Amino acid sequence: MTETSQEAAARTSSGFDHTLYILRANPVTLVAFGMFALLIFSAVFGPSLVPYDPLATNASNALQPPSAEHWFGTDNVGRDVFSRVIVATRLDLSISVAAVTLSFVVGSVLGCIAGYWGGWPDIILNRFLDTIMAFPLFVLAMGIVAALGNTIENIIYATAIINMPFYARLVRAEVNIRRDAGFVRAAKLAGNSDLRVLALHIFPNALPPMMVQVSLNLGWAILNAAGLSFIGLGVSPPTAEWGIMVAEGANFIVSGEWWLAVFPGLWLMIAVFTFNLLGDGLRDIVDPRQRT
Amino acid sequence: MTKVLSVRDLAVTFQTRRGTVDAVRGISFDLAKGEILGIVGESGSGKSVTSYALMRILDAGGVIKAGDATYSGTDLRRASERDMCDIRGREISMIFQNPRAALNPIRKVGHQIEDVLRQHARATRYDARAKAIAALEAVRINDAEARYNAYPFELSGGMCQRIVCAIALACDPRLLIADEPTTGLDITTQKAVMDLVRDLIRERRMSSILITHDLGLAAQYCDRIMVMKDGMIVEQGDPLQIFSAPQHPYSRKLVDATPRAGETVRSLLPPGDRRKELVPAISDQPLLEVRNLTKTYAGKSGPVHAVKGISFAVNLGQCVGLVGESGCGKSTTSEILVRLMDATSGQVIFDGEDIAQVPARSFAKDPRRADIQMVFQDATDSLNPRHTARQTIAEPLRRLGGIRGAKLTARIEELAALVGLPLPLLDRFSHQLSGGQKARVGIARAIALDPKFLILDEPTAALDVSIQAVVLNLLVDLRAKLGLSYLFVSHDLHVVRLLCDHVIVMKDGEIVEQGAAADVMSQPKSDYTKSLLAAAPKPPERR
């Protein structure tokens, strides 16, 4: 009933109009997008805008509390915490985006194959994913980084591997329910090979739920990368990175220098929070069915 | 005559993204004791919303904006939710459209009946089982003791609908609302369920509202019919009068569009649109010949023989109807013919060559791919939700035809004109199109490459009758204009008769009867064909 009434009023709207509508109708999404834009901005332009060199030490100015000069105070060797927090955005975002992209791509390919053809590739993939998920994921990531070596690339690989099962499972389910749909059979009648049908007709329909997963995962990936650095794996000092900064700052909380750990932790929290909020909005934008 | 239900100026609105939508716009009617009232209308006419409003189970965003509905002294609009809970099930009951969705899939059907009985204190813990079995027996379920322990997925669609009836009638309601109770059921099952419902209503002297899109069905089972359009009642009266002398133009259109014996495909259309029927050229040369086709699946409990060695031919320019109820193997057959599925054995001779030799998975690259196309049953499901109508029609043209650029645009617009799809609609997504428009997009896609052979898999099953009339006429015209041969797969003999020259009746994977359409319809030889014909609703003859 409501569907047909909407059809009568339906207009053809462009993707841009639709995005604007989603943002207007849902203030939370608008806030999330605003925060996301801010994060991207500080990742891209942060290093050239910050007031101090994030690596420049100044022993005479160590452990200063937040002030007009040093907004977030200074650390034990006199580095400006604000500059370090902002500069670290680029590294943390790159790690999480790279890891999520990698797990998205690999997970999608594996999930598509398993969901579309089924049979033994499906069985093998599922047991493989079960094996990954049987480990405590963070411990698995620690193990991978420890075994492969302490580099940023290895943090990315480790994060990608522990996130991959979620994508593969999701894509497998979404592809599987559409395998015999009418539009898929129609696409075959139009002369599409199985591969084309899968890539151009079925997979795009799995994108809306994937977007939610991507956005949540970006948050987890940041947390994961920071967590690895926190326990001393991965990024090594003196590189500015939220996890290390929290780890180093933690030693000073007892003696009252709280700003060393709190500000990078706050930024980490804001980043994760932003990505979690972003998910729903992204799904609405990607799904054409929401455009009425 | 005592009134059971009285509705005055009832109006229902829905709050949606594009503002307020008036679903029901001030309707008034009375229902007498013992009367069966039919509410007939096409999708979006507000007929289901009316019944939901009476039960106060409107979807989120829906409110009764104005009017009154009184059921034996109770104000249904203002009654408290607690009172409504008492009324639902005990006083007013409802049978829903999709019986499978209306039953809880993980509870035994017997327990679901007990739930209702105990909710309304009609049974205690000790006698609930016996009463539930009695309720099952009342809807004429054989071996009710055994069925009590069945889960919904173990039962057929018709059986599930009987269970839903048993639940609805368990507490002896005074008013039964049946919302499209037989949509999606086979035609013989439809008759069995409708006969049962009517008998039970008469036996228990209940009043009833039958909501349906099928005017023929309503005419057969109702004492009075109300025709609804756009949330308003356009006409009401007894079935015979509505059929023989419809007053309102809309009810006349509906009456015209209902397929009946002795009509032609053109007479389904409003008189103003009845252009002369084009005569297709039918040759004696077979275009497609099926020889001993079989398909066997490996089922959990042994092999399932879906198609058991059938043979038939489709001549050039001919339209062959393939009729049967669900599970008869007609869909499997069409899947094999369109080369989406491999046969277990048998030949499919198309244009002198056996195309069954080419495996289905590599047929996409076969040069004959463009010659055999299909129009799918569910237009919604057959359009990619992420593609616009234009992209959908372009797909075969780009892939198989290799047409690009300006030629592609020109061809798409030519096709849209051919199937009667307005050009501005080409850039809409499928959910922004109506059912009839989606069907047209599907047809345009199928004929895009001038195929020789087109399989029509119940192309009008999901459409309203007036749209079905238009689509059937479109198919008739296209066949004559483009010299197509059709295999028309359907469960509805009346629709098949309108289009087809030759009819094949299938049951349990075998052909039980085939012959010229007129012969099969007028002098059916097999009992099965006779029962199919008898089960179809018979609207009154027009005078």
PDB file of N, CA and C in Angstrom, chain A residues 202-280:
ATOM      1  N   ILE A 202      25.636  -9.489  -9.016  1.00  0.00           N
ATOM      2  CA  ILE A 202      25.346  -9.939  -7.652  1.00  0.00           C
ATOM      3  C   ILE A 202      26.116  -9.122  -6.631  1.00  0.00           C
ATOM      4  N   PHE A 203      27.425  -8.989  -6.845  1.00  0.00           N
ATOM      5  CA  PHE A 203      28.261  -8.345  -5.825  1.00  0.00           C
ATOM      6  C   PHE A 203      27.798  -6.927  -5.469  1.00  0.00           C
ATOM      7  N   PRO A 204      27.485  -6.074  -6.474  1.00  0.00           N
ATOM      8  CA  PRO A 204      27.059  -4.719  -6.086  1.00  0.00           C
ATOM      9  C   PRO A 204      25.851  -4.710  -5.157  1.00  0.00           C
ATOM     10  N   ASN A 205      25.022  -5.743  -5.251  1.00  0.00           N
ATOM     11  CA  ASN A 205      23.865  -5.795  -4.370  1.00  0.00           C
ATOM     12  C   ASN A 205      24.228  -6.141  -2.938  1.00  0.00           C
ATOM     13  N   ALA A 206      25.449  -6.621  -2.743  1.00  0.00           N
ATOM     14  CA  ALA A 206      25.882  -6.941  -1.384  1.00  0.00           C
ATOM     15  C   ALA A 206      26.520  -5.724  -0.722  1.00  0.00           C
ATOM     16  N   LEU A 207      26.685  -4.636  -1.472  1.00  0.00           N
ATOM     17  CA  LEU A 207      27.411  -3.489  -0.932  1.00  0.00           C
ATOM     18  C   LEU A 207      26.775  -2.814   0.286  1.00  0.00           C
ATOM     19  N   PRO A 208      25.449  -2.601   0.299  1.00  0.00           N
ATOM     20  CA  PRO A 208      24.901  -1.876   1.462  1.00  0.00           C
ATOM     21  C   PRO A 208      25.296  -2.477   2.815  1.00  0.00           C
ATOM     22  N   PRO A 209      25.085  -3.780   3.056  1.00  0.00           N
ATOM     23  CA  PRO A 209      25.526  -4.289   4.355  1.00  0.00           C
ATOM     24  C   PRO A 209      27.047  -4.250   4.523  1.00  0.00           C
ATOM     25  N   MET A 210      27.774  -4.346   3.380  1.00  0.00           N
ATOM     26  CA  MET A 210      29.230  -4.287   3.456  1.00  0.00           C
ATOM     27  C   MET A 210      29.697  -2.930   3.968  1.00  0.00           C
ATOM     28  N   MET A 211      28.971  -1.888   3.579  1.00  0.00           N
ATOM     29  CA  MET A 211      29.378  -0.543   3.974  1.00  0.00           C
ATOM     30  C   MET A 211      29.341  -0.399   5.492  1.00  0.00           C
ATOM     31  N   VAL A 212      28.319  -0.977   6.116  1.00  0.00           N
ATOM     32  CA  VAL A 212      28.230  -0.924   7.561  1.00  0.00           C
ATOM     33  C   VAL A 212      29.438  -1.631   8.163  1.00  0.00           C
ATOM     34  N   GLN A 213      29.751  -2.781   7.578  1.00  0.00           N
ATOM     35  CA  GLN A 213      30.870  -3.572   8.066  1.00  0.00           C
ATOM     36  C   GLN A 213      32.186  -2.802   7.905  1.00  0.00           C
ATOM     37  N   VAL A 214      32.348  -2.166   6.748  1.00  0.00           N
ATOM     38  CA  VAL A 214      33.577  -1.410   6.493  1.00  0.00           C
ATOM     39  C   VAL A 214      33.749  -0.326   7.540  1.00  0.00           C
ATOM     40  N   SER A 215      32.678   0.385   7.775  1.00  0.00           N
ATOM     41  CA  SER A 215      32.785   1.518   8.676  1.00  0.00           C
ATOM     42  C   SER A 215      33.086   1.062  10.107  1.00  0.00           C
ATOM     43  N   LEU A 216      32.397   0.022  10.555  1.00  0.00           N
ATOM     44  CA  LEU A 216      32.682  -0.483  11.899  1.00  0.00           C
ATOM     45  C   LEU A 216      34.117  -0.988  11.975  1.00  0.00           C
ATOM     46  N   ASN A 217      34.517  -1.658  10.888  1.00  0.00           N
ATOM     47  CA  ASN A 217      35.835  -2.259  10.844  1.00  0.00           C
ATOM     48  C   ASN A 217      36.957  -1.231  10.875  1.00  0.00           C
ATOM     49  N   LEU A 218      36.706  -0.062  10.259  1.00  0.00           N
ATOM     50  CA  LEU A 218      37.734   0.989  10.283  1.00  0.00           C
ATOM     51  C   LEU A 218      38.024   1.357  11.730  1.00  0.00           C
ATOM     52  N   GLY A 219      36.948   1.453  12.507  1.00  0.00           N
ATOM     53  CA  GLY A 219      37.115   1.750  13.918  1.00  0.00           C
ATOM     54  C   GLY A 219      37.915   0.669  14.622  1.00  0.00           C
ATOM     55  N   TRP A 220      37.515  -0.581  14.411  1.00  0.00           N
ATOM     56  CA  TRP A 220      38.230  -1.688  15.057  1.00  0.00           C
ATOM     57  C   TRP A 220      39.690  -1.718  14.652  1.00  0.00           C
ATOM     58  N   ALA A 221      39.919  -1.453  13.359  1.00  0.00           N
ATOM     59  CA  ALA A 221      41.281  -1.561  12.846  1.00  0.00           C
ATOM     60  C   ALA A 221      42.177  -0.524  13.512  1.00  0.00           C
ATOM     61  N   ILE A 222      41.652   0.680  13.706  1.00  0.00           N
ATOM     62  CA  ILE A 222      42.442   1.712  14.389  1.00  0.00           C
ATOM     63  C   ILE A 222      42.770   1.248  15.796  1.00  0.00           C
ATOM     64  N   LEU A 223      41.732   0.726  16.455  1.00  0.00           N
ATOM     65  CA  LEU A 223      41.896   0.262  17.818  1.00  0.00           C
ATOM     66  C   LEU A 223      42.933  -0.857  17.877  1.00  0.00           C
ATOM     67  N   ASN A 224      42.858  -1.735  16.897  1.00  0.00           N
ATOM     68  CA  ASN A 224      43.751  -2.872  16.830  1.00  0.00           C
ATOM     69  C   ASN A 224      45.199  -2.431  16.625  1.00  0.00           C
ATOM     70  N   ALA A 225      45.370  -1.486  15.674  1.00  0.00           N
ATOM     71  CA  ALA A 225      46.723  -0.997  15.396  1.00  0.00           C
ATOM     72  C   ALA A 225      47.287  -0.309  16.636  1.00  0.00           C
ATOM     73  N   ALA A 226      46.439   0.521  17.271  1.00  0.00           N
ATOM     74  CA  ALA A 226      46.880   1.221  18.470  1.00  0.00           C
ATOM     75  C   ALA A 226      47.195   0.227  19.577  1.00  0.00           C
ATOM     76  N   GLY A 227      46.356  -0.811  19.656  1.00  0.00           N
ATOM     77  CA  GLY A 227      46.569  -1.830  20.680  1.00  0.00           C
ATOM     78  C   GLY A 227      47.905  -2.529  20.505  1.00  0.00           C
ATOM     79  N   LEU A 228      48.207  -2.870  19.239  1.00  0.00           N
ATOM     80  CA  LEU A 228      49.485  -3.541  18.964  1.00  0.00           C
ATOM     81  C   LEU A 228      50.656  -2.635  19.353  1.00  0.00           C
ATOM     82  N   SER A 229      50.552  -1.356  18.984  1.00  0.00           N
ATOM     83  CA  SER A 229      51.633  -0.432  19.323  1.00  0.00           C
ATOM     84  C   SER A 229      51.745  -0.274  20.827  1.00  0.00           C
ATOM     85  N   PHE A 230      50.587  -0.277  21.483  1.00  0.00           N
ATOM     86  CA  PHE A 230      50.562  -0.085  22.924  1.00  0.00           C
ATOM     87  C   PHE A 230      51.396  -1.151  23.631  1.00  0.00           C
ATOM     88  N   ILE A 231      51.290  -2.396  23.162  1.00  0.00           N
ATOM     89  CA  ILE A 231      52.071  -3.438  23.827  1.00  0.00           C
ATOM     90  C   ILE A 231      53.455  -3.587  23.222  1.00  0.00           C
ATOM     91  N   GLY A 232      53.830  -2.621  22.376  1.00  0.00           N
ATOM     92  CA  GLY A 232      55.202  -2.605  21.902  1.00  0.00           C
ATOM     93  C   GLY A 232      55.442  -3.347  20.605  1.00  0.00           C
ATOM     94  N   LEU A 233      54.373  -3.807  19.976  1.00  0.00           N
ATOM     95  CA  LEU A 233      54.534  -4.437  18.667  1.00  0.00           C
ATOM     96  C   LEU A 233      54.169  -3.413  17.605  1.00  0.00           C
ATOM     97  N   GLY A 234      54.795  -3.502  16.459  1.00  0.00           N
ATOM     98  CA  GLY A 234      54.411  -2.613  15.380  1.00  0.00           C
ATOM     99  C   GLY A 234      55.201  -1.327  15.402  1.00  0.00           C
ATOM    100  N   VAL A 235      54.459  -0.208  15.300  1.00  0.00           N
ATOM    101  CA  VAL A 235      55.119   1.086  15.194  1.00  0.00           C
ATOM    102  C   VAL A 235      56.043   1.309  16.390  1.00  0.00           C
ATOM    103  N   SER A 236      57.259   1.784  16.097  1.00  0.00           N
ATOM    104  CA  SER A 236      58.187   1.950  17.209  1.00  0.00           C
ATOM    105  C   SER A 236      58.452   3.421  17.465  1.00  0.00           C
ATOM    106  N   PRO A 237      58.750   3.790  18.685  1.00  0.00           N
ATOM    107  CA  PRO A 237      59.052   5.181  19.010  1.00  0.00           C
ATOM    108  C   PRO A 237      60.289   5.626  18.221  1.00  0.00           C
ATOM    109  N   PRO A 238      60.449   6.868  17.936  1.00  0.00           N
ATOM    110  CA  PRO A 238      59.634   7.980  18.414  1.00  0.00           C
ATOM    111  C   PRO A 238      58.488   8.362  17.479  1.00  0.00           C
ATOM    112  N   THR A 239      58.136   7.515  16.512  1.00  0.00           N
ATOM    113  CA  THR A 239      57.045   7.863  15.596  1.00  0.00           C
ATOM    114  C   THR A 239      55.793   8.248  16.383  1.00  0.00           C
ATOM    115  N   ALA A 240      55.126   9.294  15.925  1.00  0.00           N
ATOM    116  CA  ALA A 240      53.886   9.701  16.581  1.00  0.00           C
ATOM    117  C   ALA A 240      52.777   8.724  16.202  1.00  0.00           C
ATOM    118  N   GLU A 241      52.211   8.056  17.171  1.00  0.00           N
ATOM    119  CA  GLU A 241      51.105   7.121  16.930  1.00  0.00           C
ATOM    120  C   GLU A 241      50.314   7.048  18.216  1.00  0.00           C
ATOM    121  N   TRP A 242      48.969   7.012  18.119  1.00  0.00           N
ATOM    122  CA  TRP A 242      48.141   7.115  19.331  1.00  0.00           C
ATOM    123  C   TRP A 242      48.433   5.998  20.325  1.00  0.00           C
ATOM    124  N   GLY A 243      48.578   4.792  19.836  1.00  0.00           N
ATOM    125  CA  GLY A 243      48.791   3.658  20.734  1.00  0.00           C
ATOM    126  C   GLY A 243      50.060   3.815  21.560  1.00  0.00           C
ATOM    127  N   ILE A 244      51.178   4.170  20.877  1.00  0.00           N
ATOM    128  CA  ILE A 244      52.443   4.333  21.600  1.00  0.00           C
ATOM    129  C   ILE A 244      52.354   5.492  22.572  1.00  0.00           C
ATOM    130  N   MET A 245      51.687   6.562  22.108  1.00  0.00           N
ATOM    131  CA  MET A 245      51.601   7.738  22.977  1.00  0.00           C
ATOM    132  C   MET A 245      50.839   7.409  24.253  1.00  0.00           C
ATOM    133  N   VAL A 246      49.754   6.624  24.106  1.00  0.00           N
ATOM    134  CA  VAL A 246      49.014   6.225  25.300  1.00  0.00           C
ATOM    135  C   VAL A 246      49.921   5.357  26.189  1.00  0.00           C
ATOM    136  N   ALA A 247      50.638   4.444  25.535  1.00  0.00           N
ATOM    137  CA  ALA A 247      51.496   3.532  26.292  1.00  0.00           C
ATOM    138  C   ALA A 247      52.562   4.305  27.059  1.00  0.00           C
ATOM    139  N   GLU A 248      53.209   5.256  26.352  1.00  0.00           N
ATOM    140  CA  GLU A 248      54.255   6.036  27.024  1.00  0.00           C
ATOM    141  C   GLU A 248      53.665   6.929  28.099  1.00  0.00           C
ATOM    142  N   GLY A 249      52.506   7.504  27.765  1.00  0.00           N
ATOM    143  CA  GLY A 249      51.886   8.439  28.711  1.00  0.00           C
ATOM    144  C   GLY A 249      51.383   7.748  29.953  1.00  0.00           C
ATOM    145  N   ALA A 250      51.033   6.448  29.809  1.00  0.00           N
ATOM    146  CA  ALA A 250      50.458   5.728  30.940  1.00  0.00           C
ATOM    147  C   ALA A 250      51.400   5.742  32.145  1.00  0.00           C
ATOM    148  N   ASN A 251      52.722   5.748  31.863  1.00  0.00           N
ATOM    149  CA  ASN A 251      53.696   5.739  32.955  1.00  0.00           C
ATOM    150  C   ASN A 251      53.625   7.001  33.800  1.00  0.00           C
ATOM    151  N   PHE A 252      53.080   8.055  33.197  1.00  0.00           N
ATOM    152  CA  PHE A 252      53.123   9.345  33.893  1.00  0.00           C
ATOM    153  C   PHE A 252      51.812   9.693  34.580  1.00  0.00           C
ATOM    154  N   ILE A 253      50.805   8.856  34.401  1.00  0.00           N
ATOM    155  CA  ILE A 253      49.508   9.167  35.003  1.00  0.00           C
ATOM    156  C   ILE A 253      49.620   9.167  36.522  1.00  0.00           C
ATOM    157  N   VAL A 254      50.356   8.185  37.042  1.00  0.00           N
ATOM    158  CA  VAL A 254      50.492   8.061  38.491  1.00  0.00           C
ATOM    159  C   VAL A 254      51.086   9.326  39.090  1.00  0.00           C
ATOM    160  N   SER A 255      52.050   9.927  38.373  1.00  0.00           N
ATOM    161  CA  SER A 255      52.699  11.112  38.919  1.00  0.00           C
ATOM    162  C   SER A 255      51.933  12.389  38.572  1.00  0.00           C
ATOM    163  N   GLY A 256      50.753  12.254  38.004  1.00  0.00           N
ATOM    164  CA  GLY A 256      49.903  13.424  37.811  1.00  0.00           C
ATOM    165  C   GLY A 256      49.949  14.045  36.436  1.00  0.00           C
ATOM    166  N   GLU A 257      50.809  13.568  35.525  1.00  0.00           N
ATOM    167  CA  GLU A 257      50.868  14.149  34.178  1.00  0.00           C
ATOM    168  C   GLU A 257      49.888  13.412  33.264  1.00  0.00           C
ATOM    169  N   TRP A 258      48.575  13.650  33.509  1.00  0.00           N
ATOM    170  CA  TRP A 258      47.519  12.895  32.829  1.00  0.00           C
ATOM    171  C   TRP A 258      47.424  13.184  31.344  1.00  0.00           C
ATOM    172  N   TRP A 259      47.838  14.401  30.924  1.00  0.00           N
ATOM    173  CA  TRP A 259      47.595  14.805  29.530  1.00  0.00           C
ATOM    174  C   TRP A 259      48.368  13.968  28.509  1.00  0.00           C
ATOM    175  N   LEU A 260      49.419  13.348  28.940  1.00  0.00           N
ATOM    176  CA  LEU A 260      50.203  12.543  27.996  1.00  0.00           C
ATOM    177  C   LEU A 260      49.392  11.383  27.416  1.00  0.00           C
ATOM    178  N   ALA A 261      48.584  10.740  28.269  1.00  0.00           N
ATOM    179  CA  ALA A 261      47.828   9.586  27.820  1.00  0.00           C
ATOM    180  C   ALA A 261      46.399   9.947  27.404  1.00  0.00           C
ATOM    181  N   VAL A 262      45.819  10.936  28.092  1.00  0.00           N
ATOM    182  CA  VAL A 262      44.398  11.215  27.868  1.00  0.00           C
ATOM    183  C   VAL A 262      44.118  11.739  26.457  1.00  0.00           C
ATOM    184  N   PHE A 263      44.930  12.679  25.969  1.00  0.00           N
ATOM    185  CA  PHE A 263      44.593  13.283  24.673  1.00  0.00           C
ATOM    186  C   PHE A 263      44.706  12.315  23.500  1.00  0.00           C
ATOM    187  N   PRO A 264      45.812  11.561  23.404  1.00  0.00           N
ATOM    188  CA  PRO A 264      45.817  10.571  22.303  1.00  0.00           C
ATOM    189  C   PRO A 264      44.694   9.542  22.463  1.00  0.00           C
ATOM    190  N   GLY A 265      44.389   9.191  23.735  1.00  0.00           N
ATOM    191  CA  GLY A 265      43.300   8.237  23.967  1.00  0.00           C
ATOM    192  C   GLY A 265      41.974   8.805  23.533  1.00  0.00           C
ATOM    193  N   LEU A 266      41.783  10.110  23.827  1.00  0.00           N
ATOM    194  CA  LEU A 266      40.540  10.778  23.436  1.00  0.00           C
ATOM    195  C   LEU A 266      40.403  10.777  21.915  1.00  0.00           C
ATOM    196  N   TRP A 267      41.495  11.057  21.231  1.00  0.00           N
ATOM    197  CA  TRP A 267      41.443  11.099  19.766  1.00  0.00           C
ATOM    198  C   TRP A 267      41.121   9.717  19.183  1.00  0.00           C
ATOM    199  N   LEU A 268      41.728   8.729  19.804  1.00  0.00           N
ATOM    200  CA  LEU A 268      41.467   7.357  19.391  1.00  0.00           C
ATOM    201  C   LEU A 268      39.983   7.049  19.550  1.00  0.00           C
ATOM    202  N   MET A 269      39.431   7.484  20.671  1.00  0.00           N
ATOM    203  CA  MET A 269      38.024   7.220  20.945  1.00  0.00           C
ATOM    204  C   MET A 269      37.134   7.940  19.932  1.00  0.00           C
ATOM    205  N   ILE A 270      37.496   9.226  19.656  1.00  0.00           N
ATOM    206  CA  ILE A 270      36.691   9.986  18.701  1.00  0.00           C
ATOM    207  C   ILE A 270      36.703   9.307  17.334  1.00  0.00           C
ATOM    208  N   ALA A 271      37.859   8.834  16.927  1.00  0.00           N
ATOM    209  CA  ALA A 271      37.965   8.194  15.612  1.00  0.00           C
ATOM    210  C   ALA A 271      37.084   6.943  15.544  1.00  0.00           C
ATOM    211  N   VAL A 272      37.179   6.102  16.563  1.00  0.00           N
ATOM    212  CA  VAL A 272      36.388   4.871  16.570  1.00  0.00           C
ATOM    213  C   VAL A 272      34.898   5.193  16.588  1.00  0.00           C
ATOM    214  N   PHE A 273      34.535   6.163  17.428  1.00  0.00           N
ATOM    215  CA  PHE A 273      33.151   6.582  17.552  1.00  0.00           C
ATOM    216  C   PHE A 273      32.609   7.070  16.204  1.00  0.00           C
ATOM    217  N   THR A 274      33.418   7.901  15.511  1.00  0.00           N
ATOM    218  CA  THR A 274      33.007   8.423  14.208  1.00  0.00           C
ATOM    219  C   THR A 274      32.692   7.287  13.248  1.00  0.00           C
ATOM    220  N   PHE A 275      33.571   6.321  13.169  1.00  0.00           N
ATOM    221  CA  PHE A 275      33.357   5.240  12.193  1.00  0.00           C
ATOM    222  C   PHE A 275      32.134   4.404  12.561  1.00  0.00           C
ATOM    223  N   ASN A 276      31.918   4.232  13.852  1.00  0.00           N
ATOM    224  CA  ASN A 276      30.738   3.465  14.239  1.00  0.00           C
ATOM    225  C   ASN A 276      29.451   4.177  13.846  1.00  0.00           C
ATOM    226  N   LEU A 277      29.443   5.497  14.015  1.00  0.00           N
ATOM    227  CA  LEU A 277      28.252   6.269  13.663  1.00  0.00           C
ATOM    228  C   LEU A 277      28.037   6.302  12.156  1.00  0.00           C
ATOM    229  N   LEU A 278      29.146   6.293  11.442  1.00  0.00           N
ATOM    230  CA  LEU A 278      29.103   6.476   9.997  1.00  0.00           C
ATOM    231  C   LEU A 278      28.379   5.334   9.285  1.00  0.00           C
ATOM    232  N   GLY A 279      28.446   4.151   9.867  1.00  0.00           N
ATOM    233  CA  GLY A 279      27.958   2.947   9.192  1.00  0.00           C
ATOM    234  C   GLY A 279      26.555   3.053   8.634  1.00  0.00           C
ATOM    235  N   ASP A 280      25.611   3.409   9.494  1.00  0.00           N
ATOM    236  CA  ASP A 280      24.219   3.425   9.058  1.00  0.00           C
ATOM    237  C   ASP A 280      23.984   4.407   7.925  1.00  0.00           C
TER     238      ASP A 280
END
